Each structure stands twice: as structure tokens, then as C-alpha cells.
CSV table of N, CA and C and ligand atoms in Angstrom, one decimal:
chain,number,residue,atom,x,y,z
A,1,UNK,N,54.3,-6.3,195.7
A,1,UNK,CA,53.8,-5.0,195.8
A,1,UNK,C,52.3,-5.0,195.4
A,2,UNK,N,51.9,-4.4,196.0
A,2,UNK,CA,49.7,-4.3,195.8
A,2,UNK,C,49.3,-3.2,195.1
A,3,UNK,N,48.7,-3.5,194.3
A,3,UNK,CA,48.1,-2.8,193.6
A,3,UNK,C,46.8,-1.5,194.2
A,4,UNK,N,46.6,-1.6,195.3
A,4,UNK,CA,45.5,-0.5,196.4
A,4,UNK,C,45.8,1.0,196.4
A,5,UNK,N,46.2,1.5,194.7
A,5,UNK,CA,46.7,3.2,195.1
A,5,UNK,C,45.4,3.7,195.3
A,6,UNK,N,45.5,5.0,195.9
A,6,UNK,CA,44.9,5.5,196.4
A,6,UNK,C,44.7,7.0,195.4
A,7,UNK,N,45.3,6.9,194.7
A,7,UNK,CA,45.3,8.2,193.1
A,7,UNK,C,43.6,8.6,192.9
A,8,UNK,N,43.2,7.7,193.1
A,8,UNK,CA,41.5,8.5,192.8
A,8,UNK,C,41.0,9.4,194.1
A,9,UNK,N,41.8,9.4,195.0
A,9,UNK,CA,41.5,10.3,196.1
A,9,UNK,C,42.0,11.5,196.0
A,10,UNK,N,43.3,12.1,195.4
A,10,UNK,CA,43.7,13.1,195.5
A,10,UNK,C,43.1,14.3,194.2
A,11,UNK,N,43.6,14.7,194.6
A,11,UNK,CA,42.4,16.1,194.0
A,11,UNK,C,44.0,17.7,194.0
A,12,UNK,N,44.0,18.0,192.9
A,12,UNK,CA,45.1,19.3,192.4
A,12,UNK,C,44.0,20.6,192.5
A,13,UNK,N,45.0,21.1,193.8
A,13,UNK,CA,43.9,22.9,194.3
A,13,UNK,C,45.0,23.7,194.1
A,14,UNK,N,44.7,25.0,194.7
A,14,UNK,CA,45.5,26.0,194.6
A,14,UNK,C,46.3,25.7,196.4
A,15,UNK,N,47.7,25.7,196.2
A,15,UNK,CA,48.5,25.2,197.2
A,15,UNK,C,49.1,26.5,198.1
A,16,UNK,N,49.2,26.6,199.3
A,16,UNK,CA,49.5,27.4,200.5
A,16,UNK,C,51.8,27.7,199.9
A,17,UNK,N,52.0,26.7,199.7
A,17,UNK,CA,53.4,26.4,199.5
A,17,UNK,C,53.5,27.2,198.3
A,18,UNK,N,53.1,26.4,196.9
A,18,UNK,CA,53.8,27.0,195.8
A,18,UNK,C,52.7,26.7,194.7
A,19,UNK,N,51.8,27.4,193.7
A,19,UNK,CA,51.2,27.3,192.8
A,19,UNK,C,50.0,26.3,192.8
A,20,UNK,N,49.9,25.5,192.1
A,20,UNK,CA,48.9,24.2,192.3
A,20,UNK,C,50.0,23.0,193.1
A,21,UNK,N,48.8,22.4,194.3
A,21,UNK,CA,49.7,21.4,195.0
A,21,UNK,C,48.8,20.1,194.7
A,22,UNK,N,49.2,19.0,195.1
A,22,UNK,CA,48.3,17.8,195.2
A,22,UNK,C,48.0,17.7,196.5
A,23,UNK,N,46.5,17.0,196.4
A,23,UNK,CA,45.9,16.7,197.8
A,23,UNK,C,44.8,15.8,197.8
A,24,UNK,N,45.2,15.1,199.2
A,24,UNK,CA,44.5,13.6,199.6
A,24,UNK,C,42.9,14.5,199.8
A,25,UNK,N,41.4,13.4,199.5
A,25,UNK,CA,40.6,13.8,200.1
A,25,UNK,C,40.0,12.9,201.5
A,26,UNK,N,41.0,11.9,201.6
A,26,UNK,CA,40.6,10.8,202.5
A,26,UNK,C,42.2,10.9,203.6
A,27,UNK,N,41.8,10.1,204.9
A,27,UNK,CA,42.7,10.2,205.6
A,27,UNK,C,44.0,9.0,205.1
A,28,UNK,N,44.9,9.0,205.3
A,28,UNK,CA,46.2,8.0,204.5
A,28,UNK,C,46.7,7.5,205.9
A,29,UNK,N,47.2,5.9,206.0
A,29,UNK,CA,48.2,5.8,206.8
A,29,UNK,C,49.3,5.6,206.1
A,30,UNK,N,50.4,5.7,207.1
A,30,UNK,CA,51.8,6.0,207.2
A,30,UNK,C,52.0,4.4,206.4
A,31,UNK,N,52.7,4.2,205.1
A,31,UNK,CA,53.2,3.0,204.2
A,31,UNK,C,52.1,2.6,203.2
A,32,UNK,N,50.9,3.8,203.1
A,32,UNK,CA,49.7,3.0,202.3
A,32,UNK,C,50.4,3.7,200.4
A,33,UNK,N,50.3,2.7,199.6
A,33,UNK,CA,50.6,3.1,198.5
A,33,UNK,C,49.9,4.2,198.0
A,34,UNK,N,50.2,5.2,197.7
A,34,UNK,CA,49.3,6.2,197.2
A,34,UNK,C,49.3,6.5,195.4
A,35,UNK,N,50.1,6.2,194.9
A,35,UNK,CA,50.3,6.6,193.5
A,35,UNK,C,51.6,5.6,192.4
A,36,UNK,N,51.2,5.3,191.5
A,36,UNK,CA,52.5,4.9,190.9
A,36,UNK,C,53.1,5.6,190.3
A,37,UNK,N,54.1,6.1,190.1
A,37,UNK,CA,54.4,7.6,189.2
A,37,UNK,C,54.8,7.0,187.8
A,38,UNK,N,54.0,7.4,186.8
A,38,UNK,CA,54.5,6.4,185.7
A,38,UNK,C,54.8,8.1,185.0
A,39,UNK,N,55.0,7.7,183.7
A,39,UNK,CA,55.9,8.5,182.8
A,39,UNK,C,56.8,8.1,181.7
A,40,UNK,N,57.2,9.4,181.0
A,40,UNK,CA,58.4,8.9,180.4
A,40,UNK,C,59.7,8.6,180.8
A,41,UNK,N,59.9,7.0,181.2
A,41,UNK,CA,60.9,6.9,181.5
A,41,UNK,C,62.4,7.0,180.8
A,42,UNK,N,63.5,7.6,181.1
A,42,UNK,CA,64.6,8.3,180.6
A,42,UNK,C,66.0,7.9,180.9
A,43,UNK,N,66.9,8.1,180.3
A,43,UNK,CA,68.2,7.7,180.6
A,43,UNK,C,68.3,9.5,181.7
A,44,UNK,N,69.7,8.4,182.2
A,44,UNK,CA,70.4,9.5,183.2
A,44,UNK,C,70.5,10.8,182.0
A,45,UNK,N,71.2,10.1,180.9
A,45,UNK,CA,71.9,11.8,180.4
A,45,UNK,C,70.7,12.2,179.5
A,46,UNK,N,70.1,12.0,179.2
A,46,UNK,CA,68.4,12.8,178.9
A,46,UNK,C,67.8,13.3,180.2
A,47,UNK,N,68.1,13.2,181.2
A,47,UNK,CA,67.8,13.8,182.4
A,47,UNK,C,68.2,14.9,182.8
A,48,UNK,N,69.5,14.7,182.6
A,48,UNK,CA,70.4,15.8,183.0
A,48,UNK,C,70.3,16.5,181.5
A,49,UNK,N,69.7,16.5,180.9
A,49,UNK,CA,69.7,17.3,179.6
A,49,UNK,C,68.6,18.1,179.8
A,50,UNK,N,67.4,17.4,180.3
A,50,UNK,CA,65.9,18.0,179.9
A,50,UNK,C,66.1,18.9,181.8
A,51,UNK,N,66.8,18.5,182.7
A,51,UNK,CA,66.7,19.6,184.1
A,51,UNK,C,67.0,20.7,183.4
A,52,UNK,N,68.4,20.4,182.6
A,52,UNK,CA,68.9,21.7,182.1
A,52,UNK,C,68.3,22.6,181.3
A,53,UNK,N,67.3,22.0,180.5
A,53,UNK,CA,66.1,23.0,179.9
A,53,UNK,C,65.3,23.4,180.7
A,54,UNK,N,65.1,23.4,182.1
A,54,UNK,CA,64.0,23.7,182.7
A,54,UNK,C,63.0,23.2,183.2
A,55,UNK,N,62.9,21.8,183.3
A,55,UNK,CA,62.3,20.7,183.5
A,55,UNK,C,62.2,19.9,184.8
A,56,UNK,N,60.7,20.4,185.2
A,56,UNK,CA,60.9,20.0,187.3
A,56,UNK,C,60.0,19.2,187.5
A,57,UNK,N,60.0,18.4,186.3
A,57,UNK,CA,58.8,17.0,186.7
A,57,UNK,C,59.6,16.1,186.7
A,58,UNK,N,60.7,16.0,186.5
A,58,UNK,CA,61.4,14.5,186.4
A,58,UNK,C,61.6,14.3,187.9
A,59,UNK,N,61.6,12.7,188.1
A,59,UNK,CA,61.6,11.9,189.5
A,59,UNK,C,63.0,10.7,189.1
A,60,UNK,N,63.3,10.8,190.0
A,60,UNK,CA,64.8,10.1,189.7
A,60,UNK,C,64.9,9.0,191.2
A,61,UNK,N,65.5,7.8,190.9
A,61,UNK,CA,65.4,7.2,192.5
A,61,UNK,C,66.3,5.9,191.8
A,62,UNK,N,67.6,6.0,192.6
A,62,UNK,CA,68.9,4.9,191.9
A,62,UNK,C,68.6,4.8,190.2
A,63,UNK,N,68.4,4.5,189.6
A,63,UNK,CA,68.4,4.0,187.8
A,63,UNK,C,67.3,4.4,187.2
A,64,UNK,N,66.5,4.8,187.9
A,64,UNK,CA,64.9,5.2,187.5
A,64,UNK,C,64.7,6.4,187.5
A,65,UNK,N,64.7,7.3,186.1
A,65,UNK,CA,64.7,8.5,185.6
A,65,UNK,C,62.8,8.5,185.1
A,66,UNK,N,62.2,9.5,185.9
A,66,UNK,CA,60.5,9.3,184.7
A,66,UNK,C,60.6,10.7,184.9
A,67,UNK,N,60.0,10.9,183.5
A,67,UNK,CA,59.4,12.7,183.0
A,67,UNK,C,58.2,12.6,183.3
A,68,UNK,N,57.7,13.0,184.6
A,68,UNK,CA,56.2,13.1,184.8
A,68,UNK,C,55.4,15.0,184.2
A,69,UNK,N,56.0,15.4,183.4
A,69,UNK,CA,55.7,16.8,182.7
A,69,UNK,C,53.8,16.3,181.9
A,70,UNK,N,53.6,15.2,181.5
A,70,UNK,CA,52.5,14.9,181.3
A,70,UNK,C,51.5,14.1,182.0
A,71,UNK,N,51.7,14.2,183.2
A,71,UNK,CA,50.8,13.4,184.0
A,71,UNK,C,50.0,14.7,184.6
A,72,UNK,N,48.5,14.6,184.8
A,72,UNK,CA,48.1,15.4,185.5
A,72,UNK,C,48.2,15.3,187.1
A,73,UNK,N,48.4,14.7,187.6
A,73,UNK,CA,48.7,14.4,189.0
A,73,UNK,C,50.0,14.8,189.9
A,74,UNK,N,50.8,13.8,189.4
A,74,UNK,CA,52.3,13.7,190.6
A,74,UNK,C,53.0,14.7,189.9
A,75,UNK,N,52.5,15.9,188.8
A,75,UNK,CA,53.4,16.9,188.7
A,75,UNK,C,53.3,18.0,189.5
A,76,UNK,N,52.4,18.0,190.2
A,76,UNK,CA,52.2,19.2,191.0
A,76,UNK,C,52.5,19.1,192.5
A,77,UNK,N,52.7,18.1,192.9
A,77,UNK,CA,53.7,17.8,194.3
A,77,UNK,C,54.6,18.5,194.6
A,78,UNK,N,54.4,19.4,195.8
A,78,UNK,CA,55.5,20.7,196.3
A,78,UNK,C,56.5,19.8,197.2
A,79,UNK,N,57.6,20.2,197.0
A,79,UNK,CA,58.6,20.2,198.3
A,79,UNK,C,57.8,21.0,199.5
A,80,UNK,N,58.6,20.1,200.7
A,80,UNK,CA,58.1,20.5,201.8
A,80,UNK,C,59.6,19.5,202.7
A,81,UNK,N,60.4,20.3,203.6
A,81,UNK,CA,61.2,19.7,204.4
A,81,UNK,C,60.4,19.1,205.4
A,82,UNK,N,59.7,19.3,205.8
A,82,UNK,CA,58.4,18.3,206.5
A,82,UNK,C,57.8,17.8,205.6
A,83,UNK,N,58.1,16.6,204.8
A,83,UNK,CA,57.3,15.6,204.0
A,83,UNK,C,56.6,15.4,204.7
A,84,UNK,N,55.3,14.6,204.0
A,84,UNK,CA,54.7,13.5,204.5
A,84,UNK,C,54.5,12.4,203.5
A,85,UNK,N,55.1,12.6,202.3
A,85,UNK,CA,54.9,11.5,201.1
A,85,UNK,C,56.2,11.0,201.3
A,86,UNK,N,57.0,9.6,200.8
A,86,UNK,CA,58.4,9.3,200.5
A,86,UNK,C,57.9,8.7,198.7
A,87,UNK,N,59.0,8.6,197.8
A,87,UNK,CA,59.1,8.1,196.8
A,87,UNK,C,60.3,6.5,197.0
A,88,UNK,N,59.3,5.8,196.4
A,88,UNK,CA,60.1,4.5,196.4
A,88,UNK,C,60.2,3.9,195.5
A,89,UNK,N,61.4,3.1,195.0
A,89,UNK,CA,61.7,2.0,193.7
A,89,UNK,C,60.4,1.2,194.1
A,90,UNK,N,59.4,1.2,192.2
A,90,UNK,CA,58.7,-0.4,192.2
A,90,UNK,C,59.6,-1.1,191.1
A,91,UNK,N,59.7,-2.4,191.6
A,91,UNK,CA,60.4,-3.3,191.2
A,91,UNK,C,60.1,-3.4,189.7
A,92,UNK,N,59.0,-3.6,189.0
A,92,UNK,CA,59.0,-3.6,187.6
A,92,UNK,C,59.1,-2.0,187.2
A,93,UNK,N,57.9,-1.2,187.7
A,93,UNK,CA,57.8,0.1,186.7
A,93,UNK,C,57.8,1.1,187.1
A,94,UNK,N,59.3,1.7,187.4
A,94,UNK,CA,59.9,3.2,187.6
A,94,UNK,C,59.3,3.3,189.6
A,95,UNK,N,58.2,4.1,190.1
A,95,UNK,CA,58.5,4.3,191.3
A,95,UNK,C,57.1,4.2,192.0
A,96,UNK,N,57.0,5.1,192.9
A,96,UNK,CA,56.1,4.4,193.8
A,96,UNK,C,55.8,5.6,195.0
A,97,UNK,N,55.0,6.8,194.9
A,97,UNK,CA,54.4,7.5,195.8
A,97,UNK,C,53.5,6.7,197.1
A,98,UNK,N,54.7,6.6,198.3
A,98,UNK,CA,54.1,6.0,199.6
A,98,UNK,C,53.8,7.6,200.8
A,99,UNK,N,52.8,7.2,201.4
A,99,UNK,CA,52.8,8.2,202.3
A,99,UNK,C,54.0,8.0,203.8
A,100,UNK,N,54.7,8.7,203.9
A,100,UNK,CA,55.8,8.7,204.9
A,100,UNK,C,55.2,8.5,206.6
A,101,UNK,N,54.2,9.2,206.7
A,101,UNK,CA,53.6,9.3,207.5
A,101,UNK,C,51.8,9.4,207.6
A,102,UNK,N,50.9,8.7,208.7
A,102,UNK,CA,49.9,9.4,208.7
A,102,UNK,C,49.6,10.5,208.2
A,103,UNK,N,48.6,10.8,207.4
A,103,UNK,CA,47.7,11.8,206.2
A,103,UNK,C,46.7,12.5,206.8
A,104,UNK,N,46.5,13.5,207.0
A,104,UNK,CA,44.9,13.4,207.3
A,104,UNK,C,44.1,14.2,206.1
A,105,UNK,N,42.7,13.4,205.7
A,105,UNK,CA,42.2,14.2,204.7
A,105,UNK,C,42.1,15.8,204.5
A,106,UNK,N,42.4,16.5,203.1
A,106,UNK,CA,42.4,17.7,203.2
A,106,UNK,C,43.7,18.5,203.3
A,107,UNK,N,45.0,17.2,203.4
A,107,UNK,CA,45.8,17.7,203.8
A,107,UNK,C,46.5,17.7,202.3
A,108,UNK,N,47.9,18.9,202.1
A,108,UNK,CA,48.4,18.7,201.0
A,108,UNK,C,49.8,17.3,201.0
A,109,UNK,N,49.7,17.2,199.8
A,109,UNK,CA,50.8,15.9,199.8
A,109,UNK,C,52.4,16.6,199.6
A,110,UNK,N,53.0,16.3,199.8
A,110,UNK,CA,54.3,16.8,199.8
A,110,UNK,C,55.4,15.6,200.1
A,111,UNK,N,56.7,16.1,199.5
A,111,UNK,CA,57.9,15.2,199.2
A,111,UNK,C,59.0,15.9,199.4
A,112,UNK,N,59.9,15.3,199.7
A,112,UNK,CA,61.8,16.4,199.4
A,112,UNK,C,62.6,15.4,198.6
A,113,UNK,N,62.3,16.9,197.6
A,113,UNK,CA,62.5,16.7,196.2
A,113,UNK,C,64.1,16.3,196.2
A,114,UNK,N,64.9,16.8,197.6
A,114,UNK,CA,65.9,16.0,197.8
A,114,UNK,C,67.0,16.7,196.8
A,115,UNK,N,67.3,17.7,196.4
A,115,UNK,CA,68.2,18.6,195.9
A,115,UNK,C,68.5,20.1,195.9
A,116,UNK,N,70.3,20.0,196.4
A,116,UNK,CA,70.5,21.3,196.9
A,116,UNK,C,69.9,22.4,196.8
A,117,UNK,N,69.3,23.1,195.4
A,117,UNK,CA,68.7,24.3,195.5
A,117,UNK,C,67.6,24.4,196.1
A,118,UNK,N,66.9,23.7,196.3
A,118,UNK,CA,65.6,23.7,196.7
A,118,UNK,C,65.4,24.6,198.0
A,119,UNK,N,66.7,23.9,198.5
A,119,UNK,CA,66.5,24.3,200.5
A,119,UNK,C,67.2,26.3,200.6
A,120,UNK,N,67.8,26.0,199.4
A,120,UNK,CA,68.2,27.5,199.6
A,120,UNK,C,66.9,28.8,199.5
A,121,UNK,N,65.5,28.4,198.9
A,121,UNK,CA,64.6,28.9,198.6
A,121,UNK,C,63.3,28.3,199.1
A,122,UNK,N,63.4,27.8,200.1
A,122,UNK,CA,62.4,26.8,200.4
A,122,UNK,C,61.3,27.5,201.6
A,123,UNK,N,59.9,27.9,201.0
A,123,UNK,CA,59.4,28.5,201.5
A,123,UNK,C,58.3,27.6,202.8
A,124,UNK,N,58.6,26.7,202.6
A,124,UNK,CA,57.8,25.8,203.4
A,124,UNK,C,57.9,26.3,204.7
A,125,UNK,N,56.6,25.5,205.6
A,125,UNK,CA,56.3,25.7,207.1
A,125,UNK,C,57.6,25.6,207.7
A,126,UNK,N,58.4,24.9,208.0
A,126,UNK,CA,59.4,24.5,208.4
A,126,UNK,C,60.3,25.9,208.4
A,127,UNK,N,60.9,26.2,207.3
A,127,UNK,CA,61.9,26.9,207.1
A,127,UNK,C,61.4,28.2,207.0
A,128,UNK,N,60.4,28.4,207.2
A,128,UNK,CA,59.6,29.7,207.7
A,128,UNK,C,59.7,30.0,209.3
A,129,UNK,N,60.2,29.3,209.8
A,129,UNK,CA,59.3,29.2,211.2
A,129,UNK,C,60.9,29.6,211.8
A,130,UNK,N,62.2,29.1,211.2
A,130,UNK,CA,63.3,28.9,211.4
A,130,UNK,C,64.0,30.4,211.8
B,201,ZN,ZN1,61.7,24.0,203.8
């Protein structure tokens, strides 16, 4: 895995979707690493403990539990059923913000956050349009 994120490009504005979003200032292709998501990393049942308080920064991906609640960055990443970011296992340290597809600068970054309630409230382009 390479070390080439791309984290000094993105920039936290006020987001179309939901509150503050993150966003690329350069164009991204589709597999370029964009971010490591580092954090407090957590067991499953401290996970399922801290959602239960209210807690919507945690990132989970097979065994890899991280509390991103103090990062300035990958906590402000909105759902969007039209992703354009995927989250992937890094082999040593918790996970790995890839762009899913072509980026183009200016654009907001987005993920699916990949659980049930989300889609029941999900204000995105997509499910607006529906
Ligand atoms: Zn949606």
C-alpha cells in the first residue's frame, strides 16, 4: 500500500447534503488513496456501546472499529447512495479512504455509510429524485 494520500487537498465547507461535508480541491481518479482514517481504534462491544450514546464517527470494516469523533477531517463525510469515496481494510492500520470513482475538483466526498437507517432518511441527490 503507498503512502500518496491526498488529505492535504480536501478542505470541510458547509455541505448541500447535511451540515459540514468534506471536499476534494483537486480532481481524484477512481482507486487514488485519498485519506487514512486513523483514530481511536475500538473493540466491537465499545462500538456498539459508544453508537448507542450517539456516536456517528465510528467507521467499522470486518474487525476494524475507529472513533474518528476527533479527527478534523473524515468526520464530516456525508452519506450519499451515489458514493464516490469507498472505505477499505489497510493491512496494518484500521482503514483507508479510496475514491470509488473519478472526483472532480470542488466536488463533495461522500460514502454509504452502509446502515439501515440511514436510507430511511436519506436526503441525498439520488433519493430525492426518486
Ligand atoms: Zn440516498
Amino acid at each position: 500500500m503507498n503512502d500518496n494520500y491526498l488529505e492535504k487537498y480536501l478542505a470541510v465547507k458547509e455541505s448541500g447534503i447535511h451540515g459540514k461535508g468534506l471536499f476534494s480541491t483537486i480532481e481524484i481518479s477512481a482507486g487514488d488513496n485519498i485519506l487514512a482514517i486513523k483514530g481511536e481504534v475500538i473493540s466491537e462491544e465499545e462500538c456498539i456501546k459508544r453508537e448507542s450514546d450517539g456516536n456517528v464517527y465510528i467507521f467499522w470494516n470486518e474487525d476494524s472499529y475507529i472513533d474518528t469523533s476527533m479527527t478534523t477531517d473524515i468526520k464530516y463525510i456525508n452519506h450519499n447512495c451515489d458514493f464516490n469515496c469507498d472505505v477499505i481494510d489497510n493491512d496494518e492500520s484500521g482503514l483507508i479512504l479510496i475514491a470509488y470513482r473519478d472526483i472532480k475538483a470542488g466536488e463533495e466526498l461522500t460514502i454509504d455509510y452502509g446502515y439501515e437507517e440511514i436510507y430511511e432518511h436519506c436526503q441525498c441527490k439520488s433519493c430525492a429524485e426518486v
